[in-house]
Short mmCIF file of N, CA, C and O in Angstrom, two decimals:
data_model
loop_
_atom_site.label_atom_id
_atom_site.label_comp_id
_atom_site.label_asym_id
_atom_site.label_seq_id
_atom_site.Cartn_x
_atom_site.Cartn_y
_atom_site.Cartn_z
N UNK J 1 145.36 43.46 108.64
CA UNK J 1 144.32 43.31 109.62
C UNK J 1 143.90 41.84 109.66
O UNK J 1 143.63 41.13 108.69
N UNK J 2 143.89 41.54 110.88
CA UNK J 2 143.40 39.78 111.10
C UNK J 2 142.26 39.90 110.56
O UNK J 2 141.82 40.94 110.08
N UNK J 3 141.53 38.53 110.61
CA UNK J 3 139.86 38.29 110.20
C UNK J 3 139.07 38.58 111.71
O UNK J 3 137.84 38.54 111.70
N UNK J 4 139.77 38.85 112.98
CA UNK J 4 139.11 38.44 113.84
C UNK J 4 138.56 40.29 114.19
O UNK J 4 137.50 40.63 114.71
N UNK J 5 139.92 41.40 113.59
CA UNK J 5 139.84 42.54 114.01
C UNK J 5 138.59 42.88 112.79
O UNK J 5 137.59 43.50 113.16
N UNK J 6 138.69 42.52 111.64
CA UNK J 6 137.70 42.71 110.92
C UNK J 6 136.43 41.95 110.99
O UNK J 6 135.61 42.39 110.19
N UNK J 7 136.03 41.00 111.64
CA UNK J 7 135.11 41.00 112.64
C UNK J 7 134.53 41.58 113.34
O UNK J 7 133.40 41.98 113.06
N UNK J 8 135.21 41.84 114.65
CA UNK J 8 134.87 42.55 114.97
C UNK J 8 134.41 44.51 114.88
O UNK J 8 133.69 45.10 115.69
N UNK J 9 134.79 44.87 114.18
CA UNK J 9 134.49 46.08 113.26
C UNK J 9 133.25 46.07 112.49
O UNK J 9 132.49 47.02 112.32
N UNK J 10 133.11 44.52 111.89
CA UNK J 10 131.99 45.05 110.93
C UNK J 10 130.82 44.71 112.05
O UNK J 10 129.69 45.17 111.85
N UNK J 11 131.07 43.96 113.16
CA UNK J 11 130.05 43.90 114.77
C UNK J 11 129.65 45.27 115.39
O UNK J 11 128.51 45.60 115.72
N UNK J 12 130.62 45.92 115.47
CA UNK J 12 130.38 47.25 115.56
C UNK J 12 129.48 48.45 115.33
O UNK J 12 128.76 49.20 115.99
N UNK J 13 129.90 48.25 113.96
CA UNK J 13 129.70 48.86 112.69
C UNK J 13 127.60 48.79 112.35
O UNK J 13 126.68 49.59 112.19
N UNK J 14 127.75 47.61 112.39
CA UNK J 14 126.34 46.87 112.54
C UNK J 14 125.42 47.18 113.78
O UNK J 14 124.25 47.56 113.80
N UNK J 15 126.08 46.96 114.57
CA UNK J 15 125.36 47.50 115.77
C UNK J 15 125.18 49.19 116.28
O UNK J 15 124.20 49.70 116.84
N UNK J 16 126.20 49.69 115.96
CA UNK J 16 125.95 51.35 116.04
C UNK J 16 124.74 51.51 115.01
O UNK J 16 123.72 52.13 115.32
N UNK J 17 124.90 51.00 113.97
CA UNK J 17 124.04 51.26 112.76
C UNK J 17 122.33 51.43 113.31
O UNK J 17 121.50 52.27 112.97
N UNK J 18 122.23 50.26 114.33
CA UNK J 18 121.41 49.45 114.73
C UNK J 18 120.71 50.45 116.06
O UNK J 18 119.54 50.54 116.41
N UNK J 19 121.40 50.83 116.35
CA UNK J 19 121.38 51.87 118.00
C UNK J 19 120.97 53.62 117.11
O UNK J 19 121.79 54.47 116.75
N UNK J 20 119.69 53.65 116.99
CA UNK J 20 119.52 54.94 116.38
C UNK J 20 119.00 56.40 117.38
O UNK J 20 118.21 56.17 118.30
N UNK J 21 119.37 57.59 117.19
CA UNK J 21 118.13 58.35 117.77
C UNK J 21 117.13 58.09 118.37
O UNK J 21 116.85 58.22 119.56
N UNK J 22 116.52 57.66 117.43
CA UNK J 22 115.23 57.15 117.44
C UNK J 22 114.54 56.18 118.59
O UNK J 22 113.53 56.26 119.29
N UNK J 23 115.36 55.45 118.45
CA UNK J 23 115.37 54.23 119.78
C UNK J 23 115.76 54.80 121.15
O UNK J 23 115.59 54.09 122.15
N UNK J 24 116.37 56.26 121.30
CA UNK J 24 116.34 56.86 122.38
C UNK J 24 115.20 57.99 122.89
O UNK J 24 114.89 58.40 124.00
N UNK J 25 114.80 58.27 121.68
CA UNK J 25 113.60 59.50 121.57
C UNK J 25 112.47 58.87 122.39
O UNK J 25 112.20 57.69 122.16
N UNK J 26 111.55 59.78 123.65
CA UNK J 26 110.94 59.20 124.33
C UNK J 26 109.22 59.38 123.35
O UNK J 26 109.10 60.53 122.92
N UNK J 27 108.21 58.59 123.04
CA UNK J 27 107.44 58.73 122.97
C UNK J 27 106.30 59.22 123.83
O UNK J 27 105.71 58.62 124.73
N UNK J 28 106.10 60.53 123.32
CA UNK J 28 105.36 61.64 124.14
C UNK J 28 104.02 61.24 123.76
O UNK J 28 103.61 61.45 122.61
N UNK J 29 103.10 60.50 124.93
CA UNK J 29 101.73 60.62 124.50
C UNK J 29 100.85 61.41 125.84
O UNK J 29 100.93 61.33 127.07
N UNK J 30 100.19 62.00 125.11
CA UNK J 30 99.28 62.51 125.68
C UNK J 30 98.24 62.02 126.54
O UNK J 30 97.85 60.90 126.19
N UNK J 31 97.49 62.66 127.91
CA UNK J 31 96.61 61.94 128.17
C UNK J 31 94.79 62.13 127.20
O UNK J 31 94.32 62.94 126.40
N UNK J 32 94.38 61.08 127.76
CA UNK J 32 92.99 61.09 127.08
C UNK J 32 92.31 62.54 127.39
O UNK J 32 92.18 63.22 126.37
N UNK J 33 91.98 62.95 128.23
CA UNK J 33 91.52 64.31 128.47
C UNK J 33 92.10 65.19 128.01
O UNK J 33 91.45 65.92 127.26
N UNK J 34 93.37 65.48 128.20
CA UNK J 34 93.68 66.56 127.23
C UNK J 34 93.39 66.61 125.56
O UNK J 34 92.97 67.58 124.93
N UNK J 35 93.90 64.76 124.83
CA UNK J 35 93.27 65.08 123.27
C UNK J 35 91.75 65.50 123.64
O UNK J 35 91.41 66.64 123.32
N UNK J 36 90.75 64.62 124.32
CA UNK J 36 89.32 64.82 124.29
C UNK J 36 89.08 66.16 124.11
O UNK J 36 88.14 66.55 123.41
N UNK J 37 90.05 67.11 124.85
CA UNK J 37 89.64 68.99 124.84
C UNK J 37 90.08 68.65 123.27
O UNK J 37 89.16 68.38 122.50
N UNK J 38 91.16 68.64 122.86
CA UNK J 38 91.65 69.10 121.53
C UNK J 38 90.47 68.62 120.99
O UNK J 38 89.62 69.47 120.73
N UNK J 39 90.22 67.51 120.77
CA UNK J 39 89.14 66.87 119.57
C UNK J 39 87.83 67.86 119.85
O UNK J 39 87.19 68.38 118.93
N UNK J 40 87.58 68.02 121.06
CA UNK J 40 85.83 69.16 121.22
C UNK J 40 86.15 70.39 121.02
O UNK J 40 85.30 71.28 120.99
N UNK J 41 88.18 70.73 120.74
CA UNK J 41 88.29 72.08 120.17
C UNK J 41 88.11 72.36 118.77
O UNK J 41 87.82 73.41 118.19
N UNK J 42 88.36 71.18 118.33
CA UNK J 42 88.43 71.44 116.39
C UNK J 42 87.24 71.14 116.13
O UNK J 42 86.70 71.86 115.29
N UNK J 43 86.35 69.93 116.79
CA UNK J 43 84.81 70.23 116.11
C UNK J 43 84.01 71.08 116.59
O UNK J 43 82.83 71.13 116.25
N UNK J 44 84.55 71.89 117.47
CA UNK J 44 83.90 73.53 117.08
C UNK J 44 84.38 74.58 116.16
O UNK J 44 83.79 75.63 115.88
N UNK J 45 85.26 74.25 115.84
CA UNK J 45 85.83 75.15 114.88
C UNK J 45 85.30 74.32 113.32
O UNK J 45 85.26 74.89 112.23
N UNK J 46 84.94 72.90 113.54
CA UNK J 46 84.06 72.87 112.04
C UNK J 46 83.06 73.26 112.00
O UNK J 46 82.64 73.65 110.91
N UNK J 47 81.97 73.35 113.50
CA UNK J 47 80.89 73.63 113.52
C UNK J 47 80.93 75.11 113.34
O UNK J 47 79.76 75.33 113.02
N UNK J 48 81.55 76.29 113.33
CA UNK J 48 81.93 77.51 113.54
C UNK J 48 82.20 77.87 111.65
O UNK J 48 82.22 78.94 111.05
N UNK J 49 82.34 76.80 111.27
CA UNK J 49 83.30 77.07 109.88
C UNK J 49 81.68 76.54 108.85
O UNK J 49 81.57 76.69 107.63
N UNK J 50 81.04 76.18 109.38
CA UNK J 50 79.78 75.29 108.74
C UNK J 50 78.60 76.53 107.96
O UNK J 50 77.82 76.18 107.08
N UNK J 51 78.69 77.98 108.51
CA UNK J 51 78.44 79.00 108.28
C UNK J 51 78.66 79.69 107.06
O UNK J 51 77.86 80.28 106.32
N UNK J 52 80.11 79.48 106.97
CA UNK J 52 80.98 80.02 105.74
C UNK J 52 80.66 79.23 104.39
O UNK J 52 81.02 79.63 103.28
N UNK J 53 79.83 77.88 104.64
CA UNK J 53 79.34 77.32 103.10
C UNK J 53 81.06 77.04 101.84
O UNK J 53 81.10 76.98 100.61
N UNK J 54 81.98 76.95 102.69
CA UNK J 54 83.33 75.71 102.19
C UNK J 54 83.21 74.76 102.79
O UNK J 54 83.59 74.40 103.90
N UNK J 55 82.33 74.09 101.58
CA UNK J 55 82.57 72.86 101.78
C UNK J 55 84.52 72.08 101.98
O UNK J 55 84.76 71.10 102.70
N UNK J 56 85.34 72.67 101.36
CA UNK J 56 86.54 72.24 101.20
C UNK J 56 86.86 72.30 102.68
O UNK J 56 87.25 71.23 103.15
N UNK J 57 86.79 73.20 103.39
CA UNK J 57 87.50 73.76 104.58
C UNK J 57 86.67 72.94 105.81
O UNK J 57 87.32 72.31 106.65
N UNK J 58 85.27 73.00 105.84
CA UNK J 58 84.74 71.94 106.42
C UNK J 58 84.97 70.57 106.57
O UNK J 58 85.03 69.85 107.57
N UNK J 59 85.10 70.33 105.17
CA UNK J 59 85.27 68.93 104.90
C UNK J 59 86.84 68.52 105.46
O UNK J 59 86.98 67.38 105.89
N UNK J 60 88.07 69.48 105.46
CA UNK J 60 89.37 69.26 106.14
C UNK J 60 89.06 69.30 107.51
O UNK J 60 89.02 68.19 108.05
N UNK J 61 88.82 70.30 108.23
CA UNK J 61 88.92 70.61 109.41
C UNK J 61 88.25 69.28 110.23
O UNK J 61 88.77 68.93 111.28
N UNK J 62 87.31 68.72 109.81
CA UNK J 62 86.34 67.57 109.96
C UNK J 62 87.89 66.16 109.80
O UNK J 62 88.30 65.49 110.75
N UNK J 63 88.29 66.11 108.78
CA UNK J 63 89.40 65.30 108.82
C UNK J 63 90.44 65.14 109.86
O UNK J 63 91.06 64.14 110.25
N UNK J 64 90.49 67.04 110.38
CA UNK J 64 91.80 66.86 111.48
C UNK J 64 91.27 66.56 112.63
O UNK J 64 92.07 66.44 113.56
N UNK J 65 89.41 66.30 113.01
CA UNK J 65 89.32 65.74 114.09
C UNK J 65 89.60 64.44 114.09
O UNK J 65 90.09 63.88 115.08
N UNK J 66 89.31 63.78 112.90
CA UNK J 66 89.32 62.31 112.81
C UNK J 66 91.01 62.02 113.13
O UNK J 66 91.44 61.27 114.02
N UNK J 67 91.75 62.75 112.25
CA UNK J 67 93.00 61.78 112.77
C UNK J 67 93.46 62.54 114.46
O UNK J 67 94.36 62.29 115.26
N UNK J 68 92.76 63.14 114.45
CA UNK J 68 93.14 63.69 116.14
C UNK J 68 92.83 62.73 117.14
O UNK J 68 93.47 62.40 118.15
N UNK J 69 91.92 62.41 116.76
CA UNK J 69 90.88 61.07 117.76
C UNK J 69 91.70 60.31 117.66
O UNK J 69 92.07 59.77 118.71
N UNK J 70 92.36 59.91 116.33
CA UNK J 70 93.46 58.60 116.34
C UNK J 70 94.01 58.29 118.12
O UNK J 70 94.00 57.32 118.88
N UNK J 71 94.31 59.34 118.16
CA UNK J 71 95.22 59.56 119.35
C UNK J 71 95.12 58.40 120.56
O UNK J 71 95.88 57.65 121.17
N UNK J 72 94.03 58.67 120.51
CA UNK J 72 92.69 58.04 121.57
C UNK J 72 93.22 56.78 121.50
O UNK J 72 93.43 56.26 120.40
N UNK J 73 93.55 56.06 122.86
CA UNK J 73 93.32 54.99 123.13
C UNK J 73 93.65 55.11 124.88
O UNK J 73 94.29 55.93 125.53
N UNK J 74 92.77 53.71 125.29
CA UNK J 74 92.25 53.30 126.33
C UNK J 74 92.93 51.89 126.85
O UNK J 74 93.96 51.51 127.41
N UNK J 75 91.47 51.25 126.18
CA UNK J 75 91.22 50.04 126.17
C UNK J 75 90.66 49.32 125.29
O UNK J 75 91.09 49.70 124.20
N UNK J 76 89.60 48.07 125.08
CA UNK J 76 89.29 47.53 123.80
C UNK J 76 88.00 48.30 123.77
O UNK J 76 87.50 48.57 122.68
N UNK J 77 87.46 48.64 124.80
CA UNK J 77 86.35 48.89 124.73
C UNK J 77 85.93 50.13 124.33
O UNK J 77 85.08 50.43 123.49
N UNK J 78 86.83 51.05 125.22
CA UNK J 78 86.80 52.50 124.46
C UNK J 78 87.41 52.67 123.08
O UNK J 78 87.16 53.53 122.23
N UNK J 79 88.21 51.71 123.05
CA UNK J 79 88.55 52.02 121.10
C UNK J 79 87.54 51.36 120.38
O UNK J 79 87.68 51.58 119.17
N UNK J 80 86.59 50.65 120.62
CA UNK J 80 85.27 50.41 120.12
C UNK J 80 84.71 51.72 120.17
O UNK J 80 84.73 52.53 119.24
N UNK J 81 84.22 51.88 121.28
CA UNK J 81 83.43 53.15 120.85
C UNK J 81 83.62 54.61 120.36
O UNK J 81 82.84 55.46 119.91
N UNK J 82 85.32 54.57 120.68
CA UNK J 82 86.03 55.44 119.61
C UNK J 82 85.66 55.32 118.37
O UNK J 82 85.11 56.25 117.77
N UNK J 83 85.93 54.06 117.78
CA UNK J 83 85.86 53.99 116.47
C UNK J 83 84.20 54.35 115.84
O UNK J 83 83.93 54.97 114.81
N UNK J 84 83.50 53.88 116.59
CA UNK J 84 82.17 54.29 116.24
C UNK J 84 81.89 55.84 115.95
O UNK J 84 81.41 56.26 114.90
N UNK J 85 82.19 56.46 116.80
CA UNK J 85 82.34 58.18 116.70
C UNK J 85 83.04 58.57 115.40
O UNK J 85 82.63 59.37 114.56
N UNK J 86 84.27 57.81 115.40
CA UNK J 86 84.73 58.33 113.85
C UNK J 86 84.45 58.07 112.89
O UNK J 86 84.95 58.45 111.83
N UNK J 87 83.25 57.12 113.13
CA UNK J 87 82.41 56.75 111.88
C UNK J 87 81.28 58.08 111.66
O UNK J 87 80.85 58.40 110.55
N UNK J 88 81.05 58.52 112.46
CA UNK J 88 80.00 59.90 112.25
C UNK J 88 80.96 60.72 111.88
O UNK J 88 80.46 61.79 111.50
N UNK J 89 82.35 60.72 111.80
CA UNK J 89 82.95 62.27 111.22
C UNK J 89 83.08 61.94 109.93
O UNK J 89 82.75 62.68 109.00
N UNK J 90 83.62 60.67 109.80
CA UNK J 90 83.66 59.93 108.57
C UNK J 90 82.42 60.58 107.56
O UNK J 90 82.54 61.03 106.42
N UNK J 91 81.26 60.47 108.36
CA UNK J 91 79.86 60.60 107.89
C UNK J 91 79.98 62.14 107.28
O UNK J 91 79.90 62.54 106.12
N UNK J 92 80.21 62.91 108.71
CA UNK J 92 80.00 64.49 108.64
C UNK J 92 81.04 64.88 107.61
O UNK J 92 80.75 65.84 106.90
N UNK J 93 81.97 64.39 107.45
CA UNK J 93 82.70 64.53 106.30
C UNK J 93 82.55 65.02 104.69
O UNK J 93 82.94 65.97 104.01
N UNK J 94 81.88 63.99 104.53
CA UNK J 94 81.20 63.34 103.24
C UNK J 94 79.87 63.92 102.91
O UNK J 94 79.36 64.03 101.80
N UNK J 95 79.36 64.32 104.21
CA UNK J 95 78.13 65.27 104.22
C UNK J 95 78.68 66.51 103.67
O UNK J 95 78.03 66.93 102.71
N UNK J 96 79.74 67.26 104.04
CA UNK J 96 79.92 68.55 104.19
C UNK J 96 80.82 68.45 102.71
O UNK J 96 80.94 69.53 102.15
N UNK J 97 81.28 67.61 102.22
CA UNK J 97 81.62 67.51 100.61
C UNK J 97 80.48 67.35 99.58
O UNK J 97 80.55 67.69 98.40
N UNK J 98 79.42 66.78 100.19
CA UNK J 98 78.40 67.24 99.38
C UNK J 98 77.67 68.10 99.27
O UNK J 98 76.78 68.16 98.41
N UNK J 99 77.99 69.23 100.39
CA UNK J 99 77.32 70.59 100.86
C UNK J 99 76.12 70.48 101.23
O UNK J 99 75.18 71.20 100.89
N UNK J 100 76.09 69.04 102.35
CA UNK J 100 74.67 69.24 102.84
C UNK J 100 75.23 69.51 104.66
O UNK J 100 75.08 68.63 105.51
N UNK J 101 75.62 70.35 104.85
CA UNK J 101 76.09 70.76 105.84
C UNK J 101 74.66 70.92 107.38
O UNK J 101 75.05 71.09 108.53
N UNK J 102 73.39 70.84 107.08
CA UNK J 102 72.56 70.78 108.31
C UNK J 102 73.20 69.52 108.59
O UNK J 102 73.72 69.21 109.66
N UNK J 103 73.15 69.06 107.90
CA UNK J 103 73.37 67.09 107.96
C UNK J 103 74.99 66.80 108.65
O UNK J 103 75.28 66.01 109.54
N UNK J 104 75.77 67.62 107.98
CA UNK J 104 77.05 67.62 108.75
C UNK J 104 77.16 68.17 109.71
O UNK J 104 77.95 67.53 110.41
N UNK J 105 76.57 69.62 110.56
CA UNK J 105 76.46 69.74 112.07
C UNK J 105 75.60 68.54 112.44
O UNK J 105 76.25 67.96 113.31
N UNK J 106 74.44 67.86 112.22
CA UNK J 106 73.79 67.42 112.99
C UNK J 106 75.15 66.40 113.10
O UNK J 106 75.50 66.30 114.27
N UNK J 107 75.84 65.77 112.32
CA UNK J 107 76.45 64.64 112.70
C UNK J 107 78.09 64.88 113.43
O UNK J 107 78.88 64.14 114.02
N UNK J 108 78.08 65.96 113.12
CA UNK J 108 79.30 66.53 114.32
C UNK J 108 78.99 66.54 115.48
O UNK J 108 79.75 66.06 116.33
N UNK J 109 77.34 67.29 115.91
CA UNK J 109 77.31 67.36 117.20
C UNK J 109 76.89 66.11 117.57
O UNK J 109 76.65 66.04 118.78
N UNK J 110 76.75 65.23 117.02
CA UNK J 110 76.63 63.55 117.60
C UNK J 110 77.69 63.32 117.96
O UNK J 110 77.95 63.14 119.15
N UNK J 111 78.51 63.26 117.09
CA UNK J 111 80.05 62.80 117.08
C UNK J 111 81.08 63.74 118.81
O UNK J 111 81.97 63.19 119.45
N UNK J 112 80.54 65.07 119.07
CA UNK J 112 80.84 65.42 119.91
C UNK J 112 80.10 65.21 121.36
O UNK J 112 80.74 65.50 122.37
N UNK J 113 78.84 64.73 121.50
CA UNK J 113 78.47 63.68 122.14
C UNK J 113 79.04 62.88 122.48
O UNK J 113 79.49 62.88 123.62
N UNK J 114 79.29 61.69 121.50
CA UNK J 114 79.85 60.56 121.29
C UNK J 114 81.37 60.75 122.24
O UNK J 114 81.55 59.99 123.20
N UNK J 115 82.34 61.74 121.93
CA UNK J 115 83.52 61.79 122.23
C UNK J 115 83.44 61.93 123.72
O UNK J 115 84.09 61.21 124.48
N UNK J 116 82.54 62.99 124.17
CA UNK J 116 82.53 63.23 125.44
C UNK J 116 81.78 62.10 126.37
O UNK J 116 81.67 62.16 127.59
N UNK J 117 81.44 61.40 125.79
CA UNK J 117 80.78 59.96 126.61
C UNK J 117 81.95 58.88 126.60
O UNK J 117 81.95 57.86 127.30
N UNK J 118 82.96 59.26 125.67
CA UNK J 118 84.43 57.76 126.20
C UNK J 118 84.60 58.49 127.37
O UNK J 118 85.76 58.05 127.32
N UNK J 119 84.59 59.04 128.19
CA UNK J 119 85.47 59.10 129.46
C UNK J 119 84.85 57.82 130.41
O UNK J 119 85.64 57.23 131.15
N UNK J 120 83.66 57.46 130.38
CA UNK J 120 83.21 56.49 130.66
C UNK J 120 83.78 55.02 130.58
O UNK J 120 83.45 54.01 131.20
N UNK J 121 84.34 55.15 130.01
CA UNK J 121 85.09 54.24 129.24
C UNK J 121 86.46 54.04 129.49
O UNK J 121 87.04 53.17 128.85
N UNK J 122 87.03 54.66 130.28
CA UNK J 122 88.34 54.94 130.51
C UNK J 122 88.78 53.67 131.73
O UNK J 122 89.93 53.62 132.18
#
């Protein structure tokens, strides 16, 4: 084999390597209104779960709004005030691990406030 055929091979070789799945897979994002339902669906289901006095289960379910919100983006402005909101779940969180759970609805239903006022923002 020349140097030029083995060249070209390991060019190949390198570049298929290089050309993955992945780089064809379309990134599926969602619009803002539809997560916004999801996110005002799960913090009712913490507020719903706030009853039952698990703290553990509260304190998760409270987590999967936060990275749900991740989702969320706009602009600079609404991911400002995104981020502010996930600072109250953050909150309600930490509340509901310490089992002071009035304190964690009150700061959920802020936080679900909060969420439903980015459309403004859009």
């Amino acid at each position: 084999m020349s140097l030029k055929k083995v060249f070209i091979a390991f060019t190949l070789f390198f570049s298929i390597l290089g050309f993955s799945s992945a780089t064809l897979a379309k990134e599926v994002k969602k619009s803002v209104p539809e997560v916004l339902k999801e996110v005002d669906a799960k913090i009712q289901a913490a507020l719903d779960a706030i009853p039952s006095a698990d703290s553990a289960k509260v304190a998760s379910l409270i987590k999967e709004v936060a990275e749900n919100a991740s989702e969320l983006s706009a602009n600079y402005k609404f991911e400002f005030e995104r981020d502010k909101v996930v600072l109250k779940m953050k909150k309600a969180r930490e509340l509901a691990k310490k089992s002071d759970f009035a304190g964690a609805e009150q700061e959920l239903k802020e936080a679900r406030e909060g969420f439903a006022g980015l459309t403004k923002f859009q």
